[in-house]
Structure formats: structure tokens, C-alpha cells
Amino acid sequence: MSAADWKSREVRDAAELALSYLSATDPRPEAPCDAIIGFGVFDLGLPRFCGELYTRGIAPFIIFTGGLGAGTGSLGGPEADAWREALRASHPDIPEEHILTENRSTNTAENIAFTAELLRETRPSIAFGAGIRTAVIVASPSRLRRVRLAMCKLQPAVRVIRQLPPVDFDAEHALYARNGVDYLAHLTGELDRLVAYPKRGWIAPEPLPPEIAAAHAALRGFMLSREPVDPAP
């Protein structure tokens, strides 16, 4: 998307506001959590950030979840496997037994369900709601809020704390452009999902604040004048 693609400053402001809302994080936990869960995408800076959290003593386990899906991009394989490789490169001293991967899932609900299954079958001592009662979640900035709401709906016994490195709109746009994704359409689709998914029982309900609803309307109006919004994964 070039500068010429922006219809007006209103659209740019709406997109930046949407990303700020979607990527909101929580205060850094004061006490250690039970696990760090990374939800895969093509941004390999995020698994390195998970390693930084681990080395700061935020949690004793790292779990990466993600197979071949909408976020695979140019990774060349399952997201969780690519994230593990990136983590091993940046933090080789983290013990292998402290890193778990779930590499079959293709959407957020499967991320959570298949991770729960993996833990029950291979690490029952840290299953959701048992060993894992508090989890730090790391996901792409645009998806982070939806991941939290999905966890709240599907694993209500687990308290989730959102964490991310600093988020820059232009850097995110460039990253998605390199992976062939129209970032305006992507942001619009994420807001669409926050509105539609609670009715389907996929995420916990959280009505959009008025200013975010207005940004959503501005983005949808602009996108509908151009092309269809990206399909929901």
C-alpha cells in the first residue's frame, strides 16, 4: 500500500487507532507466571521477545502454537517450528525441555484447543487450569486482543497477561506488505472479528469503545470502496 492509497488523513488515523487498540498490552507481571504462550505468525522478532521474557524470569516454560495457516507467510513450515528455530538461534541457553511446540493448528481456536491437548497428554503437570493458571500471551499486534478474548472464552480458568515489544505502525505495515497482505484490510478484518465472533461463541464479548467503532466504520467504508476485506482465519 503506497502513500497514494490513503484516501485521507482520517483513514490513516483510523488505522493507527485500530492498531493501538488491538495491540494493547497489560502491565508487566510483578510475580512469575506459569508459562509464556506464543501464537505463531511470520514475525520472527516475536519468538525472540518470548526468549527475553523467559530470561527475565517471567515464566519457566515457553509454548509456541501454530501450524500452516494464514500467518505462515514465507516461513516455509509450521509457525511453531519456525518460532522454535528462531528462539534457539537467539537464546541457545534455554533448556529444550522448557520449550514446547504445537504445530498442527490453523486458527486461534485450534491454537488453544491443540495446546490444551498437548499439555494434557505430554505435560499434565502444567495443563491449563492446573499447572498453568497465569499465562503471558504473545501474538502479532493486530491479533493480540482477539487472542486474549479467545483465551477468556475457551480457557476461563487461565488468567492471561498480554505482552509485546514496542509496536510501530509503519513497521507492521511493511512487514505485512512483504508477506503479500494488505494491512488496511487486515486491520479491518480483525475489528470485524471482534464484533462477529462473540455471536458464534468463539471469543468472549467485548463491545468496541465508541472511538474504535468509529475507526472501524471509517476503515470499512474505505475498504468497501476498494476491494473485499480479507477472509477471517
PDB file of C-alpha atoms in Angstrom:
ATOM      1  CA  MET A   1       0.000   0.000   0.000  1.00  0.00           C
ATOM      2  CA  SER A   2       1.646   3.232  -1.130  1.00  0.00           C
ATOM      3  CA  ALA A   3       1.027   6.736   0.171  1.00  0.00           C
ATOM      4  CA  ALA A   4      -1.347   7.246  -2.743  1.00  0.00           C
ATOM      5  CA  ASP A   5      -3.580   4.505  -1.393  1.00  0.00           C
ATOM      6  CA  TRP A   6      -4.517   6.560   1.669  1.00  0.00           C
ATOM      7  CA  LYS A   7      -7.827   8.225   0.893  1.00  0.00           C
ATOM      8  CA  SER A   8      -7.397  10.819   3.611  1.00  0.00           C
ATOM      9  CA  ARG A   9      -5.672  11.525   6.904  1.00  0.00           C
ATOM     10  CA  GLU A  10      -8.862  10.236   8.516  1.00  0.00           C
ATOM     11  CA  VAL A  11      -8.132   6.749   7.170  1.00  0.00           C
ATOM     12  CA  ARG A  12      -4.539   6.803   8.404  1.00  0.00           C
ATOM     13  CA  ASP A  13      -5.651   7.999  11.842  1.00  0.00           C
ATOM     14  CA  ALA A  14      -8.335   5.288  11.976  1.00  0.00           C
ATOM     15  CA  ALA A  15      -5.803   2.592  11.090  1.00  0.00           C
ATOM     16  CA  GLU A  16      -3.315   3.762  13.714  1.00  0.00           C
ATOM     17  CA  LEU A  17      -6.052   3.949  16.351  1.00  0.00           C
ATOM     18  CA  ALA A  18      -7.256   0.465  15.445  1.00  0.00           C
ATOM     19  CA  LEU A  19      -3.773  -0.989  15.791  1.00  0.00           C
ATOM     20  CA  SER A  20      -3.241   0.767  19.119  1.00  0.00           C
ATOM     21  CA  TYR A  21      -6.470  -0.793  20.413  1.00  0.00           C
ATOM     22  CA  LEU A  22      -5.806  -4.257  19.031  1.00  0.00           C
ATOM     23  CA  SER A  23      -2.233  -4.348  20.350  1.00  0.00           C
ATOM     24  CA  ALA A  24      -2.882  -3.040  23.860  1.00  0.00           C
ATOM     25  CA  THR A  25      -0.784  -4.812  26.487  1.00  0.00           C
ATOM     26  CA  ASP A  26      -1.012  -5.307  30.232  1.00  0.00           C
ATOM     27  CA  PRO A  27       1.432  -4.166  32.937  1.00  0.00           C
ATOM     28  CA  ARG A  28       4.486  -6.379  33.252  1.00  0.00           C
ATOM     29  CA  PRO A  29       3.656  -9.066  35.853  1.00  0.00           C
ATOM     30  CA  GLU A  30       5.255  -8.478  39.224  1.00  0.00           C
ATOM     31  CA  ALA A  31       5.219 -12.170  40.166  1.00  0.00           C
ATOM     32  CA  PRO A  32       6.359 -15.051  37.928  1.00  0.00           C
ATOM     33  CA  CYS A  33       3.690 -16.529  35.667  1.00  0.00           C
ATOM     34  CA  ASP A  34       3.332 -20.199  34.748  1.00  0.00           C
ATOM     35  CA  ALA A  35       4.061 -20.061  31.015  1.00  0.00           C
ATOM     36  CA  ILE A  36       4.690 -17.831  28.023  1.00  0.00           C
ATOM     37  CA  ILE A  37       2.481 -18.765  25.060  1.00  0.00           C
ATOM     38  CA  GLY A  38       3.475 -17.517  21.630  1.00  0.00           C
ATOM     39  CA  PHE A  39       0.817 -17.561  18.891  1.00  0.00           C
ATOM     40  CA  GLY A  40       2.612 -18.001  15.588  1.00  0.00           C
ATOM     41  CA  VAL A  41       2.814 -15.587  12.681  1.00  0.00           C
ATOM     42  CA  PHE A  42       5.538 -14.655  10.185  1.00  0.00           C
ATOM     43  CA  ASP A  43       7.169 -12.101  12.528  1.00  0.00           C
ATOM     44  CA  LEU A  44      10.269 -13.872  13.885  1.00  0.00           C
ATOM     45  CA  GLY A  45      11.016 -10.994  16.230  1.00  0.00           C
ATOM     46  CA  LEU A  46       8.222 -12.245  18.486  1.00  0.00           C
ATOM     47  CA  PRO A  47       9.795 -15.594  19.464  1.00  0.00           C
ATOM     48  CA  ARG A  48      12.968 -13.707  20.332  1.00  0.00           C
ATOM     49  CA  PHE A  49      10.847 -11.453  22.545  1.00  0.00           C
ATOM     50  CA  CYS A  50       9.445 -14.583  24.227  1.00  0.00           C
ATOM     51  CA  GLY A  51      13.037 -15.592  24.935  1.00  0.00           C
ATOM     52  CA  GLU A  52      13.695 -12.206  26.511  1.00  0.00           C
ATOM     53  CA  LEU A  53      10.681 -12.654  28.778  1.00  0.00           C
ATOM     54  CA  TYR A  54      11.938 -16.092  29.791  1.00  0.00           C
ATOM     55  CA  THR A  55      15.424 -14.822  30.621  1.00  0.00           C
ATOM     56  CA  ARG A  56      13.882 -12.108  32.782  1.00  0.00           C
ATOM     57  CA  GLY A  57      12.245 -14.816  34.872  1.00  0.00           C
ATOM     58  CA  ILE A  58       8.698 -14.035  33.723  1.00  0.00           C
ATOM     59  CA  ALA A  59       7.822 -17.749  33.372  1.00  0.00           C
ATOM     60  CA  PRO A  60       9.617 -21.139  33.391  1.00  0.00           C
ATOM     61  CA  PHE A  61       8.109 -22.518  30.167  1.00  0.00           C
ATOM     62  CA  ILE A  62       7.633 -21.285  26.608  1.00  0.00           C
ATOM     63  CA  ILE A  63       4.886 -22.767  24.421  1.00  0.00           C
ATOM     64  CA  PHE A  64       4.696 -21.981  20.706  1.00  0.00           C
ATOM     65  CA  THR A  65       1.494 -22.773  18.836  1.00  0.00           C
ATOM     66  CA  GLY A  66       0.785 -22.598  15.117  1.00  0.00           C
ATOM     67  CA  GLY A  67       0.795 -24.840  12.073  1.00  0.00           C
ATOM     68  CA  LEU A  68       0.322 -23.980   8.413  1.00  0.00           C
ATOM     69  CA  GLY A  69      -2.234 -21.182   8.363  1.00  0.00           C
ATOM     70  CA  ALA A  70      -2.957 -17.611   7.425  1.00  0.00           C
ATOM     71  CA  GLY A  71       0.044 -16.406   9.408  1.00  0.00           C
ATOM     72  CA  THR A  72       2.564 -18.807   7.885  1.00  0.00           C
ATOM     73  CA  GLY A  73       3.696 -16.406   5.166  1.00  0.00           C
ATOM     74  CA  SER A  74       7.209 -17.155   3.972  1.00  0.00           C
ATOM     75  CA  LEU A  75       8.248 -19.295   6.943  1.00  0.00           C
ATOM     76  CA  GLY A  76       8.447 -22.466   4.863  1.00  0.00           C
ATOM     77  CA  GLY A  77       6.813 -24.638   7.505  1.00  0.00           C
ATOM     78  CA  PRO A  78       4.628 -24.623  10.614  1.00  0.00           C
ATOM     79  CA  GLU A  79       4.730 -21.393  12.568  1.00  0.00           C
ATOM     80  CA  ALA A  80       5.578 -23.072  15.878  1.00  0.00           C
ATOM     81  CA  ASP A  81       8.565 -24.867  14.345  1.00  0.00           C
ATOM     82  CA  ALA A  82       9.889 -21.644  12.788  1.00  0.00           C
ATOM     83  CA  TRP A  83       9.446 -19.837  16.106  1.00  0.00           C
ATOM     84  CA  ARG A  84      11.335 -22.565  17.948  1.00  0.00           C
ATOM     85  CA  GLU A  85      14.211 -22.301  15.480  1.00  0.00           C
ATOM     86  CA  ALA A  86      14.286 -18.510  15.884  1.00  0.00           C
ATOM     87  CA  LEU A  87      14.295 -18.887  19.669  1.00  0.00           C
ATOM     88  CA  ARG A  88      17.108 -21.446  19.575  1.00  0.00           C
ATOM     89  CA  ALA A  89      19.147 -19.028  17.447  1.00  0.00           C
ATOM     90  CA  SER A  90      18.612 -16.050  19.754  1.00  0.00           C
ATOM     91  CA  HIS A  91      18.548 -17.851  23.120  1.00  0.00           C
ATOM     92  CA  PRO A  92      20.503 -21.117  22.819  1.00  0.00           C
ATOM     93  CA  ASP A  93      20.859 -21.456  26.590  1.00  0.00           C
ATOM     94  CA  ILE A  94      17.145 -22.037  27.215  1.00  0.00           C
ATOM     95  CA  PRO A  95      16.771 -25.761  28.042  1.00  0.00           C
ATOM     96  CA  GLU A  96      14.979 -27.792  25.376  1.00  0.00           C
ATOM     97  CA  GLU A  97      12.624 -29.262  27.958  1.00  0.00           C
ATOM     98  CA  HIS A  98      11.370 -25.774  28.746  1.00  0.00           C
ATOM     99  CA  ILE A  99      10.158 -25.206  25.148  1.00  0.00           C
ATOM    100  CA  LEU A 100       7.008 -26.909  23.850  1.00  0.00           C
ATOM    101  CA  THR A 101       5.562 -26.680  20.347  1.00  0.00           C
ATOM    102  CA  GLU A 102       2.088 -27.330  18.960  1.00  0.00           C
ATOM    103  CA  ASN A 103       2.342 -27.280  15.163  1.00  0.00           C
ATOM    104  CA  ARG A 104      -0.997 -28.589  13.850  1.00  0.00           C
ATOM    105  CA  SER A 105      -3.370 -25.673  14.424  1.00  0.00           C
ATOM    106  CA  THR A 106      -4.638 -23.433  11.625  1.00  0.00           C
ATOM    107  CA  ASN A 107      -6.638 -20.814  13.575  1.00  0.00           C
ATOM    108  CA  THR A 108      -6.822 -19.294  17.035  1.00  0.00           C
ATOM    109  CA  ALA A 109      -9.416 -21.698  18.439  1.00  0.00           C
ATOM    110  CA  GLU A 110      -7.264 -24.622  17.311  1.00  0.00           C
ATOM    111  CA  ASN A 111      -4.168 -22.942  18.779  1.00  0.00           C
ATOM    112  CA  ILE A 112      -5.834 -23.066  22.168  1.00  0.00           C
ATOM    113  CA  ALA A 113      -7.548 -26.455  21.834  1.00  0.00           C
ATOM    114  CA  PHE A 114      -4.497 -28.259  20.449  1.00  0.00           C
ATOM    115  CA  THR A 115      -2.209 -26.672  23.033  1.00  0.00           C
ATOM    116  CA  ALA A 116      -4.564 -27.823  25.778  1.00  0.00           C
ATOM    117  CA  GLU A 117      -4.476 -31.328  24.297  1.00  0.00           C
ATOM    118  CA  LEU A 118      -0.684 -31.305  24.054  1.00  0.00           C
ATOM    119  CA  LEU A 119      -0.324 -30.286  27.684  1.00  0.00           C
ATOM    120  CA  ARG A 120      -2.837 -32.857  28.930  1.00  0.00           C
ATOM    121  CA  GLU A 121      -1.129 -35.661  27.043  1.00  0.00           C
ATOM    122  CA  THR A 122       2.544 -34.785  27.446  1.00  0.00           C
ATOM    123  CA  ARG A 123       2.841 -32.375  30.398  1.00  0.00           C
ATOM    124  CA  PRO A 124      -0.197 -32.895  32.634  1.00  0.00           C
ATOM    125  CA  SER A 125       1.552 -31.122  35.500  1.00  0.00           C
ATOM    126  CA  ILE A 126       1.290 -27.850  33.549  1.00  0.00           C
ATOM    127  CA  ALA A 127      -2.122 -28.350  31.924  1.00  0.00           C
ATOM    128  CA  PHE A 128      -4.385 -25.335  31.565  1.00  0.00           C
ATOM    129  CA  GLY A 129      -6.168 -24.580  34.814  1.00  0.00           C
ATOM    130  CA  ALA A 130      -3.857 -26.896  36.767  1.00  0.00           C
ATOM    131  CA  GLY A 131      -0.172 -26.051  36.401  1.00  0.00           C
ATOM    132  CA  ILE A 132      -0.902 -23.098  34.126  1.00  0.00           C
ATOM    133  CA  ARG A 133      -3.152 -20.642  35.914  1.00  0.00           C
ATOM    134  CA  THR A 134      -1.450 -17.480  34.707  1.00  0.00           C
ATOM    135  CA  ALA A 135      -0.033 -17.210  31.185  1.00  0.00           C
ATOM    136  CA  VAL A 136       1.743 -14.456  29.317  1.00  0.00           C
ATOM    137  CA  ILE A 137       0.481 -14.350  25.730  1.00  0.00           C
ATOM    138  CA  VAL A 138       2.474 -13.017  22.784  1.00  0.00           C
ATOM    139  CA  ALA A 139       0.915 -12.657  19.332  1.00  0.00           C
ATOM    140  CA  SER A 140       1.020 -10.329  16.366  1.00  0.00           C
ATOM    141  CA  PRO A 141      -0.014  -6.834  17.496  1.00  0.00           C
ATOM    142  CA  SER A 142      -3.181  -6.835  15.387  1.00  0.00           C
ATOM    143  CA  ARG A 143      -4.277 -10.208  16.775  1.00  0.00           C
ATOM    144  CA  LEU A 144      -3.336  -9.827  20.443  1.00  0.00           C
ATOM    145  CA  ARG A 145      -6.701  -8.584  21.714  1.00  0.00           C
ATOM    146  CA  ARG A 146      -8.568 -11.367  19.902  1.00  0.00           C
ATOM    147  CA  VAL A 147      -6.209 -13.987  21.340  1.00  0.00           C
ATOM    148  CA  ARG A 148      -6.927 -12.699  24.850  1.00  0.00           C
ATOM    149  CA  LEU A 149     -10.684 -12.832  24.255  1.00  0.00           C
ATOM    150  CA  ALA A 150     -10.400 -16.345  22.813  1.00  0.00           C
ATOM    151  CA  MET A 151      -8.454 -17.496  25.869  1.00  0.00           C
ATOM    152  CA  CYS A 152     -11.039 -15.884  28.151  1.00  0.00           C
ATOM    153  CA  LYS A 153     -13.808 -17.782  26.347  1.00  0.00           C
ATOM    154  CA  LEU A 154     -12.113 -21.143  25.848  1.00  0.00           C
ATOM    155  CA  GLN A 155      -9.846 -21.340  28.911  1.00  0.00           C
ATOM    156  CA  PRO A 156     -11.534 -19.164  31.543  1.00  0.00           C
ATOM    157  CA  ALA A 157      -9.524 -20.727  34.383  1.00  0.00           C
ATOM    158  CA  VAL A 158      -6.328 -19.204  32.968  1.00  0.00           C
ATOM    159  CA  ARG A 159      -5.506 -15.567  33.677  1.00  0.00           C
ATOM    160  CA  VAL A 160      -3.809 -14.045  30.632  1.00  0.00           C
ATOM    161  CA  ILE A 161      -1.354 -11.167  30.527  1.00  0.00           C
ATOM    162  CA  ARG A 162      -0.638  -9.558  27.156  1.00  0.00           C
ATOM    163  CA  GLN A 163       2.946  -8.595  26.347  1.00  0.00           C
ATOM    164  CA  LEU A 164       4.628  -7.245  23.205  1.00  0.00           C
ATOM    165  CA  PRO A 165       7.757  -5.368  22.217  1.00  0.00           C
ATOM    166  CA  PRO A 166       7.141  -1.754  21.097  1.00  0.00           C
ATOM    167  CA  VAL A 167       4.704  -1.589  18.180  1.00  0.00           C
ATOM    168  CA  ASP A 168       5.263   0.719  15.194  1.00  0.00           C
ATOM    169  CA  PHE A 169       2.503   1.120  12.607  1.00  0.00           C
ATOM    170  CA  ASP A 170       4.782   1.662   9.630  1.00  0.00           C
ATOM    171  CA  ALA A 171       6.979  -1.300  10.552  1.00  0.00           C
ATOM    172  CA  GLU A 172       3.926  -3.544  10.865  1.00  0.00           C
ATOM    173  CA  HIS A 173       2.565  -2.325   7.540  1.00  0.00           C
ATOM    174  CA  ALA A 174       5.908  -3.011   5.842  1.00  0.00           C
ATOM    175  CA  LEU A 175       6.163  -6.486   7.369  1.00  0.00           C
ATOM    176  CA  TYR A 176       2.693  -7.451   6.138  1.00  0.00           C
ATOM    177  CA  ALA A 177       3.324  -5.930   2.713  1.00  0.00           C
ATOM    178  CA  ARG A 178       6.437  -8.098   2.357  1.00  0.00           C
ATOM    179  CA  ASN A 179       4.213 -11.108   3.042  1.00  0.00           C
ATOM    180  CA  GLY A 180       1.603 -10.055   0.496  1.00  0.00           C
ATOM    181  CA  VAL A 181      -1.016  -8.817   2.972  1.00  0.00           C
ATOM    182  CA  ASP A 182      -2.985  -5.566   2.596  1.00  0.00           C
ATOM    183  CA  TYR A 183      -2.613  -4.177   6.099  1.00  0.00           C
ATOM    184  CA  LEU A 184      -5.673  -1.932   5.983  1.00  0.00           C
ATOM    185  CA  ALA A 185      -7.802  -4.910   5.007  1.00  0.00           C
ATOM    186  CA  HIS A 186      -6.157  -6.965   7.727  1.00  0.00           C
ATOM    187  CA  LEU A 187      -6.873  -4.417  10.467  1.00  0.00           C
ATOM    188  CA  THR A 188     -10.442  -4.028   9.268  1.00  0.00           C
ATOM    189  CA  GLY A 189     -10.892  -7.785   9.346  1.00  0.00           C
ATOM    190  CA  GLU A 190      -9.583  -8.011  12.906  1.00  0.00           C
ATOM    191  CA  LEU A 191     -12.129  -5.449  14.085  1.00  0.00           C
ATOM    192  CA  ASP A 192     -14.827  -7.330  12.148  1.00  0.00           C
ATOM    193  CA  ARG A 193     -13.933 -10.471  14.090  1.00  0.00           C
ATOM    194  CA  LEU A 194     -14.182  -8.726  17.452  1.00  0.00           C
ATOM    195  CA  VAL A 195     -17.752  -7.800  16.514  1.00  0.00           C
ATOM    196  CA  ALA A 196     -18.815 -11.103  14.898  1.00  0.00           C
ATOM    197  CA  TYR A 197     -17.016 -13.840  16.806  1.00  0.00           C
ATOM    198  CA  PRO A 198     -18.741 -13.461  20.206  1.00  0.00           C
ATOM    199  CA  LYS A 199     -22.066 -14.279  18.494  1.00  0.00           C
ATOM    200  CA  ARG A 200     -20.524 -17.524  17.249  1.00  0.00           C
ATOM    201  CA  GLY A 201     -19.180 -18.456  20.664  1.00  0.00           C
ATOM    202  CA  TRP A 202     -15.560 -18.166  19.572  1.00  0.00           C
ATOM    203  CA  ILE A 203     -14.377 -15.305  21.795  1.00  0.00           C
ATOM    204  CA  ALA A 204     -15.600 -13.521  24.905  1.00  0.00           C
ATOM    205  CA  PRO A 205     -17.736 -10.446  24.160  1.00  0.00           C
ATOM    206  CA  GLU A 206     -16.130  -7.029  24.452  1.00  0.00           C
ATOM    207  CA  PRO A 207     -18.025  -4.202  22.730  1.00  0.00           C
ATOM    208  CA  LEU A 208     -15.877  -1.783  20.773  1.00  0.00           C
ATOM    209  CA  PRO A 209     -15.442   1.592  22.518  1.00  0.00           C
ATOM    210  CA  PRO A 210     -17.147   4.414  20.599  1.00  0.00           C
ATOM    211  CA  GLU A 211     -13.899   5.809  19.184  1.00  0.00           C
ATOM    212  CA  ILE A 212     -12.842   2.354  17.971  1.00  0.00           C
ATOM    213  CA  ALA A 213     -16.276   1.711  16.471  1.00  0.00           C
ATOM    214  CA  ALA A 214     -15.901   4.988  14.563  1.00  0.00           C
ATOM    215  CA  ALA A 215     -12.443   3.972  13.349  1.00  0.00           C
ATOM    216  CA  HIS A 216     -13.871   0.608  12.302  1.00  0.00           C
ATOM    217  CA  ALA A 217     -16.600   2.311  10.285  1.00  0.00           C
ATOM    218  CA  ALA A 218     -14.058   4.579   8.584  1.00  0.00           C
ATOM    219  CA  LEU A 219     -11.855   1.631   7.653  1.00  0.00           C
ATOM    220  CA  ARG A 220     -14.756  -0.445   6.402  1.00  0.00           C
ATOM    221  CA  GLY A 221     -16.032   2.419   4.295  1.00  0.00           C
ATOM    222  CA  PHE A 222     -12.614   2.889   2.739  1.00  0.00           C
ATOM    223  CA  MET A 223     -12.079  -0.829   2.151  1.00  0.00           C
ATOM    224  CA  LEU A 224     -15.514  -1.355   0.636  1.00  0.00           C
ATOM    225  CA  SER A 225     -14.674   1.370  -1.854  1.00  0.00           C
ATOM    226  CA  ARG A 226     -11.578  -0.587  -2.906  1.00  0.00           C
ATOM    227  CA  GLU A 227     -11.885  -4.374  -2.503  1.00  0.00           C
ATOM    228  CA  PRO A 228     -13.261  -7.079  -0.175  1.00  0.00           C
ATOM    229  CA  VAL A 229     -11.879  -7.354   3.344  1.00  0.00           C
ATOM    230  CA  ASP A 230      -9.504 -10.283   3.923  1.00  0.00           C
ATOM    231  CA  PRO A 231     -11.194 -13.588   4.905  1.00  0.00           C
ATOM    232  CA  ALA A 232     -11.304 -14.443   8.604  1.00  0.00           C
ATOM    233  CA  PRO A 233      -8.867 -17.206   9.592  1.00  0.00           C
TER     234      PRO A 233
END
